[in-house]
Short mmCIF file of C-alpha atoms in Angstrom, two decimals:
data_model
loop_
_atom_site.label_atom_id
_atom_site.label_comp_id
_atom_site.label_asym_id
_atom_site.label_seq_id
_atom_site.Cartn_x
_atom_site.Cartn_y
_atom_site.Cartn_z
CA MET A 271 42.08 252.42 119.46
CA SER A 272 39.69 251.16 122.13
CA ALA A 273 40.73 249.56 125.41
CA ALA A 274 39.17 246.27 124.26
CA VAL A 275 41.35 246.18 121.12
CA LEU A 276 44.45 247.01 123.12
CA TYR A 277 43.59 244.24 125.58
CA GLN A 278 43.31 241.73 122.74
CA TRP A 279 46.67 242.80 121.33
CA VAL A 280 48.36 242.48 124.71
CA LEU A 281 46.72 239.11 125.25
CA ALA A 282 47.94 237.83 121.85
CA SER A 283 51.52 238.84 122.61
CA LEU A 284 51.43 237.82 126.29
CA PRO A 285 54.14 235.11 125.94
CA GLU A 286 56.54 237.60 124.33
CA ILE A 287 55.75 240.19 127.02
CA LEU A 288 56.39 237.61 129.75
CA VAL A 289 59.78 236.63 128.28
CA VAL A 290 60.94 240.25 127.82
CA THR A 291 59.71 241.24 131.29
CA GLY A 292 61.36 238.20 132.86
CA ALA A 293 64.63 239.01 131.07
CA CYS A 294 64.59 242.60 132.35
CA ILE A 295 63.89 241.46 135.93
CA LEU A 296 66.68 238.87 135.77
CA LEU A 297 69.07 241.47 134.37
CA ILE A 298 68.55 243.55 137.53
CA ALA A 299 68.39 240.56 139.88
CA GLY A 300 71.65 239.23 138.45
CA GLN A 301 73.49 242.24 139.84
CA LEU A 302 72.18 241.55 143.35
CA ILE A 303 72.94 237.82 143.52
CA ARG A 304 76.08 236.82 145.40
CA ARG A 305 78.88 234.72 143.93
CA GLY A 306 78.07 231.02 144.16
CA GLN A 307 74.33 231.56 143.74
CA GLU A 308 74.32 231.82 139.93
CA HIS A 309 72.23 228.65 139.74
CA LEU A 310 69.26 230.76 140.91
CA ILE A 311 69.46 232.72 137.64
CA VAL A 312 69.48 229.47 135.65
CA TRP A 313 66.38 228.09 137.30
CA ALA A 314 64.63 231.47 137.19
CA SER A 315 65.35 231.62 133.43
CA VAL A 316 63.91 228.13 133.00
CA ALA A 317 60.83 229.22 134.97
CA VAL A 318 60.33 232.25 132.69
CA VAL A 319 60.38 230.02 129.60
CA LEU A 320 57.98 227.50 131.16
CA ILE A 321 55.53 230.25 132.13
CA ALA A 322 55.69 231.64 128.58
CA ALA A 323 55.11 228.11 127.24
CA LEU A 324 52.02 227.76 129.45
CA ALA A 325 50.67 231.11 128.20
CA THR A 326 51.33 230.03 124.60
CA PHE A 327 49.48 226.77 125.17
CA LEU A 328 46.47 228.56 126.67
CA LEU A 329 46.32 230.98 123.71
CA ALA A 330 46.66 228.23 121.09
CA GLY A 331 42.94 227.51 120.83
CA GLU A 332 42.06 230.24 118.34
CA VAL A 333 43.65 232.51 115.74
CA ARG A 334 44.42 235.94 117.24
CA PRO A 335 45.58 238.69 114.84
CA ALA A 336 47.04 241.74 116.56
CA TYR A 337 48.86 245.04 116.03
CA SER A 338 46.96 245.98 112.86
CA GLY A 339 47.74 242.73 111.12
CA MET A 340 51.49 242.74 111.82
CA PHE A 341 51.32 239.89 114.34
CA ILE A 342 49.28 236.73 114.62
CA VAL A 343 48.90 233.84 117.00
CA ASP A 344 48.00 230.71 115.07
CA ARG A 345 48.94 227.04 115.23
CA PHE A 346 51.87 227.59 112.90
CA ALA A 347 53.41 230.17 115.25
CA VAL A 348 52.61 228.06 118.32
CA PHE A 349 54.41 225.03 116.86
CA PHE A 350 57.58 227.00 116.23
CA LYS A 351 57.43 228.72 119.62
CA PHE A 352 57.46 225.34 121.33
CA VAL A 353 60.53 224.36 119.29
CA PHE A 354 62.18 227.59 120.53
CA TYR A 355 61.16 226.85 124.14
CA LEU A 356 62.60 223.36 123.88
CA ALA A 357 65.92 224.59 122.50
CA THR A 358 66.19 227.41 125.05
CA VAL A 359 65.41 225.28 128.11
CA LEU A 360 67.84 222.56 127.05
CA THR A 361 70.51 225.21 126.43
CA PHE A 362 69.95 226.55 129.96
CA LEU A 363 70.37 223.03 131.36
CA LEU A 364 73.55 222.45 129.37
CA SER A 365 74.98 225.84 130.29
CA ARG A 366 75.11 225.63 134.06
CA LYS A 367 78.28 223.54 134.46
CA TYR A 368 79.80 224.60 131.12
CA ALA A 369 79.46 228.30 131.97
CA GLU A 370 81.17 227.66 135.30
CA ILE A 371 84.11 225.88 133.60
CA GLU A 372 84.48 228.62 130.98
CA GLY A 373 84.00 231.45 133.50
CA ILE A 374 80.96 232.91 131.71
CA GLY A 375 78.36 232.12 134.36
CA ILE A 376 77.08 235.66 134.61
CA SER A 377 73.44 236.70 134.47
CA GLU A 378 73.82 238.57 131.15
CA TYR A 379 74.44 235.22 129.41
CA TYR A 380 70.99 233.90 130.36
CA VAL A 381 69.30 237.27 129.86
CA LEU A 382 70.62 237.51 126.30
CA LEU A 383 69.28 234.02 125.58
CA LEU A 384 65.84 235.15 126.80
CA PHE A 385 65.92 238.28 124.62
CA CYS A 386 67.00 236.09 121.69
CA LEU A 387 64.04 233.82 122.43
CA SER A 388 61.65 236.78 122.36
CA GLY A 389 63.02 237.83 118.96
CA MET A 390 62.44 234.35 117.54
CA MET A 391 58.90 234.30 118.96
CA ILE A 392 58.14 237.59 117.21
CA MET A 393 59.53 236.17 113.96
CA ALA A 394 57.26 233.13 114.18
CA SER A 395 54.17 235.31 114.66
CA ALA A 396 55.15 238.12 112.28
CA THR A 397 52.91 238.67 109.24
CA ASP A 398 54.50 241.89 108.04
CA LEU A 399 58.01 242.42 106.69
CA LEU A 400 58.64 245.14 109.28
CA SER A 401 57.63 242.99 112.25
CA ILE A 402 59.78 240.21 110.77
CA TYR A 403 62.68 242.67 110.71
CA VAL A 404 62.13 243.69 114.35
CA GLY A 405 62.17 240.06 115.52
CA LEU A 406 65.12 239.22 113.28
CA GLU A 407 67.29 242.02 114.63
CA LEU A 408 66.37 241.29 118.24
CA MET A 409 67.47 237.70 117.68
CA VAL A 410 70.71 238.34 115.79
CA LEU A 411 71.95 241.19 118.00
CA CYS A 412 71.81 238.84 120.99
CA THR A 413 73.56 236.02 119.12
CA TYR A 414 76.33 238.40 118.00
CA VAL A 415 77.13 239.12 121.66
CA LEU A 416 76.73 235.51 122.80
CA THR A 417 79.13 234.33 120.08
CA GLY A 418 81.89 236.51 121.52
CA PHE A 419 81.22 235.61 125.14
CA LEU A 420 84.59 233.81 125.51
CA ARG A 421 86.30 237.17 125.64
CA ARG A 422 89.77 235.81 126.38
CA GLU A 423 89.74 233.48 123.35
CA ARG A 424 90.83 234.98 120.07
CA ARG A 425 88.73 232.63 117.94
CA SER A 426 85.58 233.64 119.83
CA ASN A 427 86.25 237.34 119.24
CA GLU A 428 87.08 236.66 115.60
CA ALA A 429 83.90 234.64 115.14
CA ALA A 430 81.76 237.40 116.67
CA LEU A 431 83.36 240.03 114.43
CA LYS A 432 82.82 237.96 111.28
CA TYR A 433 79.25 237.28 112.32
CA VAL A 434 78.51 240.98 112.90
CA ILE A 435 79.99 242.10 109.56
CA LEU A 436 78.36 239.41 107.43
CA GLY A 437 75.12 239.69 109.40
CA ALA A 438 75.00 243.44 108.72
CA VAL A 439 75.41 242.78 104.99
CA SER A 440 72.57 240.25 104.97
CA THR A 441 70.34 242.61 106.96
CA GLY A 442 71.05 245.36 104.44
CA MET A 443 69.97 243.08 101.60
CA PHE A 444 66.80 242.13 103.47
CA LEU A 445 65.91 245.77 104.10
CA TYR A 446 66.63 246.69 100.46
CA GLY A 447 64.21 243.95 99.37
CA VAL A 448 61.60 245.26 101.82
CA SER A 449 61.98 248.80 100.47
CA LEU A 450 61.56 247.55 96.88
CA VAL A 451 58.44 245.59 97.85
CA TYR A 452 56.98 248.68 99.52
CA GLY A 453 57.79 250.84 96.52
CA LEU A 454 56.17 248.39 94.11
CA THR A 455 53.12 247.31 96.11
CA GLY A 456 52.61 250.12 98.63
CA THR A 457 52.57 247.73 101.57
CA THR A 458 54.83 245.52 103.64
CA ALA A 459 52.07 243.17 104.87
CA LEU A 460 52.46 239.67 103.45
CA ASN A 461 48.76 239.42 102.58
CA GLY A 462 48.68 242.99 101.25
CA MET A 463 51.50 242.22 98.82
CA THR A 464 49.34 239.60 97.15
CA ALA A 465 46.31 241.86 96.83
CA ALA A 466 48.38 244.74 95.44
CA ALA A 467 50.14 242.70 92.76
CA THR A 468 47.52 240.15 91.74
CA GLY A 469 47.42 241.50 88.19
CA ASP A 470 51.10 240.96 87.45
CA PRO A 471 52.70 238.38 89.76
CA ARG A 472 55.65 237.96 87.40
CA ASP A 473 56.79 241.57 87.61
CA PRO A 474 60.62 241.27 87.25
CA ALA A 475 61.19 244.09 89.75
CA LEU A 476 59.05 242.32 92.31
CA LEU A 477 60.94 239.10 91.69
CA LEU A 478 64.19 241.01 92.26
CA ALA A 479 62.80 242.32 95.55
CA VAL A 480 61.94 238.77 96.60
CA VAL A 481 65.48 237.66 95.73
CA PHE A 482 66.93 240.31 98.08
CA ILE A 483 64.57 239.23 100.87
CA VAL A 484 65.47 235.59 100.28
CA ALA A 485 69.17 236.47 100.39
CA GLY A 486 68.71 238.09 103.79
CA LEU A 487 66.81 235.10 105.14
CA VAL A 488 69.01 232.30 103.80
CA PHE A 489 71.93 233.89 105.63
CA LYS A 490 70.16 233.15 108.90
CA ILE A 491 69.76 229.46 108.08
CA GLY A 492 73.31 229.14 106.75
CA ALA A 493 72.40 228.26 103.17
CA VAL A 494 74.75 228.67 100.20
CA PRO A 495 76.02 231.20 99.14
CA PHE A 496 75.68 232.84 102.58
CA HIS A 497 77.10 229.95 104.58
CA MET A 498 80.70 231.14 104.96
CA TRP A 499 80.18 232.56 108.46
CA LEU A 500 78.76 229.39 109.92
CA PRO A 501 81.82 227.07 110.46
CA ASP A 502 83.94 229.82 112.03
CA VAL A 503 81.11 231.07 114.23
CA TYR A 504 80.17 227.56 115.36
CA GLU A 505 83.80 226.79 116.22
CA GLY A 506 84.50 230.10 117.99
CA ALA A 507 81.28 230.46 119.99
CA PRO A 508 80.82 228.79 123.39
CA THR A 509 79.67 225.22 122.66
CA THR A 510 76.34 225.74 124.42
CA ILE A 511 75.66 228.77 122.21
CA THR A 512 76.68 226.76 119.15
CA ALA A 513 74.10 224.15 120.16
CA PHE A 514 71.46 226.83 120.59
CA MET A 515 72.28 228.57 117.30
CA SER A 516 72.24 225.32 115.36
CA VAL A 517 68.61 224.74 116.31
CA ALA A 518 66.59 227.75 117.44
CA PRO A 519 67.66 230.63 115.12
CA LYS A 520 67.68 228.18 112.22
CA ALA A 521 64.08 227.16 113.02
CA ALA A 522 63.14 230.86 113.30
CA GLY A 523 64.64 231.51 109.88
CA PHE A 524 62.61 228.67 108.38
CA ALA A 525 59.44 229.93 110.11
CA VAL A 526 59.84 233.25 108.29
CA ILE A 527 60.78 231.60 105.01
CA LEU A 528 57.68 229.41 105.15
CA ARG A 529 55.46 232.42 105.90
CA VAL A 530 57.01 234.43 103.05
CA PHE A 531 57.22 231.61 100.54
CA LEU A 532 53.73 230.33 101.08
CA ASN A 533 52.41 233.75 100.18
CA PRO A 534 50.35 233.15 96.99
CA LEU A 535 52.20 235.93 95.20
CA ILE A 536 55.55 234.22 95.68
CA ALA A 537 54.11 230.75 95.14
CA ALA A 538 52.87 231.94 91.73
CA SER A 539 56.32 233.17 90.71
CA ASP A 540 59.27 231.08 89.52
CA VAL A 541 61.37 231.87 92.57
CA TRP A 542 61.14 228.20 93.61
CA ILE A 543 63.73 227.46 90.89
CA ILE A 544 66.23 229.67 92.73
CA VAL A 545 65.29 228.05 96.03
CA ALA A 546 65.75 224.55 94.59
CA ALA A 547 69.20 225.51 93.26
CA ILE A 548 70.10 226.92 96.70
CA GLY A 549 68.93 223.68 98.33
CA VAL A 550 71.06 221.47 96.07
CA MET A 551 74.19 223.62 96.45
CA THR A 552 73.70 223.90 100.22
CA MET A 553 73.33 220.19 100.75
CA ALA A 554 76.22 219.33 98.41
CA LEU A 555 78.61 221.81 100.02
CA GLY A 556 77.69 220.79 103.57
CA SER A 557 78.00 217.06 102.82
CA PHE A 558 81.32 217.18 100.99
CA ALA A 559 83.04 219.80 103.18
CA ALA A 560 82.20 217.84 106.35
CA LEU A 561 84.16 214.84 105.05
CA VAL A 562 87.53 216.50 105.75
CA GLN A 563 86.79 218.05 109.16
CA ASP A 564 88.72 216.97 112.26
CA ASN A 565 86.98 219.32 114.68
CA ILE A 566 83.59 218.07 115.88
CA LYS A 567 82.12 221.58 116.06
CA ARG A 568 83.15 222.36 112.48
CA LEU A 569 81.84 218.97 111.38
CA LEU A 570 78.49 219.73 113.00
CA ALA A 571 78.56 223.17 111.38
CA TYR A 572 78.79 221.64 107.92
CA SER A 573 76.24 219.04 109.00
CA SER A 574 73.94 221.93 109.88
CA ILE A 575 74.46 223.40 106.40
CA ALA A 576 73.63 220.04 104.78
CA HIS A 577 70.48 219.65 106.88
CA ALA A 578 69.40 223.19 105.99
CA GLY A 579 69.68 222.17 102.34
CA PHE A 580 67.51 219.10 102.93
CA ALA A 581 64.86 221.16 104.72
CA ILE A 582 64.86 223.65 101.84
CA PHE A 583 63.68 220.81 99.59
CA GLY A 584 60.51 220.71 101.71
CA VAL A 585 60.02 224.43 101.02
CA VAL A 586 60.40 223.71 97.29
CA ALA A 587 57.76 220.95 97.49
CA GLY A 588 55.36 223.46 99.02
CA GLY A 589 51.74 222.74 99.85
CA GLN A 590 50.49 221.47 103.18
CA ASP A 591 52.59 218.32 103.06
CA GLY A 592 55.75 220.22 102.13
CA ILE A 593 55.30 222.68 105.01
CA ALA A 594 54.47 219.92 107.47
CA SER A 595 57.55 217.96 106.41
CA VAL A 596 59.80 220.98 107.08
CA MET A 597 58.20 221.61 110.47
CA LEU A 598 58.58 217.97 111.50
CA TYR A 599 62.16 218.01 110.20
CA LEU A 600 63.03 221.00 112.38
CA LEU A 601 61.45 219.44 115.48
CA ILE A 602 63.41 216.20 115.00
CA TYR A 603 66.58 218.13 114.15
CA ALA A 604 66.24 219.98 117.48
CA PHE A 605 66.25 216.75 119.48
CA MET A 606 69.10 214.97 117.71
CA THR A 607 71.37 218.02 117.34
CA LEU A 608 70.96 219.15 120.94
CA GLY A 609 71.67 215.54 121.97
CA VAL A 610 74.98 215.48 120.06
CA PHE A 611 75.98 218.85 121.45
CA ALA A 612 75.08 217.69 124.98
CA VAL A 613 77.78 215.02 124.63
CA VAL A 614 80.28 217.56 123.23
CA VAL A 615 79.49 220.02 126.05
CA MET A 616 79.88 217.25 128.61
CA MET A 617 83.36 216.40 127.28
CA ARG A 618 84.58 219.90 128.19
CA ASN A 619 86.14 219.45 131.59
CA GLY A 620 89.32 220.86 133.09
CA ASP A 621 91.87 221.47 130.32
CA PHE A 622 90.21 218.99 127.95
CA SER A 623 88.06 220.57 125.24
CA GLY A 624 86.78 217.43 123.52
CA GLU A 625 86.51 219.28 120.21
CA ALA A 626 88.95 217.17 118.16
CA ILE A 627 87.34 214.05 116.70
CA PRO A 628 90.38 211.84 117.64
CA ASP A 629 89.68 212.82 121.28
CA TYR A 630 86.69 210.46 121.16
CA ALA A 631 88.86 207.39 120.43
CA GLY A 632 87.82 204.48 122.63
CA PHE A 633 85.03 206.44 124.32
CA ALA A 634 82.78 203.35 124.09
CA LYS A 635 85.12 201.29 126.29
CA SER A 636 85.09 203.68 129.23
CA HIS A 637 81.53 205.06 128.93
CA PRO A 638 79.40 202.60 126.90
CA GLY A 639 76.10 204.26 127.80
CA LEU A 640 77.18 207.73 126.68
CA ALA A 641 78.81 206.26 123.57
CA PHE A 642 75.54 204.54 122.69
CA LEU A 643 73.67 207.82 123.02
CA MET A 644 76.23 209.47 120.71
CA LEU A 645 75.72 206.62 118.24
CA LEU A 646 71.94 207.11 118.44
CA TYR A 647 72.16 210.85 117.68
CA LEU A 648 74.68 210.38 114.87
CA PHE A 649 72.63 207.60 113.24
CA SER A 650 69.58 209.84 113.47
CA LEU A 651 71.46 212.74 111.84
CA ALA A 652 72.53 210.32 109.09
CA GLY A 653 68.90 209.29 108.57
CA ILE A 654 69.33 205.62 109.48
CA PRO A 655 66.05 203.82 110.43
CA PRO A 656 64.31 203.47 112.81
CA THR A 657 65.57 206.72 114.32
CA ALA A 658 63.58 209.94 114.04
CA GLY A 659 66.08 211.37 111.55
CA PHE A 660 65.03 208.75 109.00
CA PHE A 661 61.39 209.84 109.11
CA ALA A 662 62.39 213.53 108.96
CA LYS A 663 64.06 212.90 105.61
CA PHE A 664 61.45 210.39 104.46
CA TYR A 665 58.53 212.83 104.71
CA VAL A 666 60.45 215.54 102.83
CA LEU A 667 61.18 213.02 100.06
CA VAL A 668 57.52 211.97 99.94
CA ALA A 669 56.44 215.63 99.61
CA LEU A 670 58.95 216.11 96.77
CA VAL A 671 57.80 213.02 94.86
CA GLU A 672 54.12 213.89 95.28
CA GLN A 673 54.75 217.32 93.77
CA GLY A 674 56.66 215.82 90.83
CA PHE A 675 60.19 216.79 91.92
CA VAL A 676 61.55 213.27 91.49
CA ALA A 677 64.99 214.44 90.30
CA LEU A 678 65.39 216.58 93.43
CA ALA A 679 64.42 213.59 95.59
CA VAL A 680 67.11 211.47 93.91
CA VAL A 681 69.72 214.20 94.46
CA ALA A 682 68.69 214.44 98.13
CA VAL A 683 69.09 210.67 98.62
CA LEU A 684 72.52 210.59 96.94
CA LEU A 685 73.83 213.52 98.99
CA SER A 686 72.41 211.95 102.17
CA ALA A 687 74.51 208.86 101.43
CA VAL A 688 77.61 211.08 101.25
CA ALA A 689 76.66 212.79 104.52
CA ALA A 690 76.17 209.44 106.27
CA TYR A 691 79.90 208.73 105.85
CA PHE A 692 81.15 211.50 108.14
CA TYR A 693 78.69 210.58 110.89
CA ILE A 694 79.72 206.92 110.72
CA ARG A 695 83.39 208.00 110.77
CA VAL A 696 82.84 209.49 114.24
CA VAL A 697 81.06 206.30 115.36
CA MET A 698 84.06 204.25 114.18
CA VAL A 699 86.44 206.44 116.19
CA ILE A 700 84.29 205.94 119.28
CA TYR A 701 83.88 202.17 118.93
CA MET A 702 86.82 200.87 116.88
CA ARG A 703 89.83 202.70 118.32
CA GLU A 704 91.68 202.18 121.56
CA PRO A 705 91.33 204.94 124.15
CA GLU A 706 94.26 207.36 124.27
CA ARG A 707 93.31 209.03 127.54
CA VAL A 708 91.09 208.75 130.61
CA PHE A 709 87.71 210.38 130.07
CA ASP A 710 86.24 212.55 132.81
CA PRO A 711 83.03 213.99 131.37
CA ALA A 712 81.23 216.78 133.25
CA LEU A 713 78.06 214.74 133.71
CA THR A 714 75.82 216.83 135.94
CA PRO A 715 72.13 216.10 136.71
CA SER A 716 71.02 218.84 134.29
CA VAL A 717 73.17 217.35 131.50
CA ARG A 718 71.72 213.91 132.30
CA ALA A 719 68.21 215.39 132.00
CA THR A 720 69.11 216.91 128.62
CA LEU A 721 70.50 213.61 127.35
CA ALA A 722 67.41 211.74 128.56
CA LEU A 723 64.99 214.19 126.94
CA THR A 724 66.81 214.34 123.60
CA ALA A 725 67.18 210.56 123.49
CA ALA A 726 63.48 210.14 124.27
CA GLY A 727 62.61 212.56 121.47
CA THR A 728 64.93 210.87 118.98
CA ILE A 729 63.57 207.41 119.76
CA GLY A 730 59.95 208.43 120.45
CA ILE A 731 59.43 210.26 117.15
CA GLY A 732 61.10 207.34 115.38
CA LEU A 733 58.60 204.93 116.96
CA PHE A 734 55.49 207.11 116.51
CA PRO A 735 56.23 209.32 113.50
CA ALA A 736 52.60 209.46 112.30
CA TRP A 737 51.40 211.21 115.49
CA PHE A 738 54.07 213.90 115.21
CA LEU A 739 53.42 214.30 111.47
CA ARG A 740 49.72 214.91 112.19
CA LEU A 741 50.74 217.47 114.81
CA ALA A 742 52.80 219.30 112.17
CA GLN A 743 50.03 219.01 109.57
CA THR A 744 47.40 220.46 111.90
CA SER A 745 49.83 223.28 112.72
CA VAL A 746 50.11 224.36 109.11
CA PHE A 747 48.31 227.62 108.37
CA GLY A 748 44.57 227.25 108.77
CA GLY A 749 44.94 223.66 109.98
#
């Protein structure tokens, strides 16, 4: 390997190197900072992410393969990395006051989020099953620890333990699928798999290998039948981590799924039938189970499952429009979900958790502005026009109809109508009931900034959806 090649590889992975280096420096610096100066770690973490975002932007002009074809910088990866940056920065902003209230404002919290970010970035750029595995494990190991960060709360410890056990099972399935693929094709590179098996794309053993890989990946996005961990983990984890997990790792999982599923070998197989069935079951379970939830975090957990099912329909549609619809869906989902969680995080103050849905009774009478923002995010999650959530669902439906999956589009619309009920139920509690207590939300400047940014995204994409759709379309492979 020449010095010039090594330089190109380092240059291609510069954003990941910056994030990992920044995390290591902050890990050491965190031990030297005195009590009461934890905010320095928060702003330093934000600075690390912004520097990595700048490096990503500067490298976005051309396609840069690296590490012998195991890693690539292209527009597809860049798009997802900016979604990760957005989710991570907003989580940092939400965490400052919340971490202080919960007593978890230590540097390791922010360092683990940065390591998790680096794992997701590797996943977005990975073009080999082994590099996907490296990024995947780096991401999930950090989220296992972050889930159990409320060490004195039993439900947090229980959630972390469940997550570790079920996560280990899904990782085992993923690795078994990788080993089968290597045994059958002699390679783990996504492109190499196609070249090695062009003569017989319907090999049953290869299809079985793909099923194992899919099983490992759908666990990460919380799709049926690997969804059982999600409600408990979302409820037990610190709310800021729940917000982060509901957006960033889910987007990372979809980035890998899109890379794997748009491989011509897999596109030529009938595995899309399995994926379509998973999408229908995921959306149905998430929509119906959310109807009976009284805890806002569990409700949003099932909402997350339902939205994962809807996004899977875009994967089934395939093609450039199908991929673009999923990418746009994930970007919009990041804004509206982080906005809802910002309100939930803000409600945590003193001995009030704000997790029970009846706790929001009469919220509109004491804080009409915040209640309106909650209404905006919930309407967007329900897909009510002209919010961004409507266009997220609309473009997926268009991609389905154009590919001839009209029945799937009808199912998606019907299940969306069911899902709209539980969002509107929360709105009714906020606006139609009398307040039962005095609200004292922890509304800090950083939480205000998060609310402003998420509201701008939810409204802005709703007003100019075509511009953001073109951005997603040009970010699709080779665009």
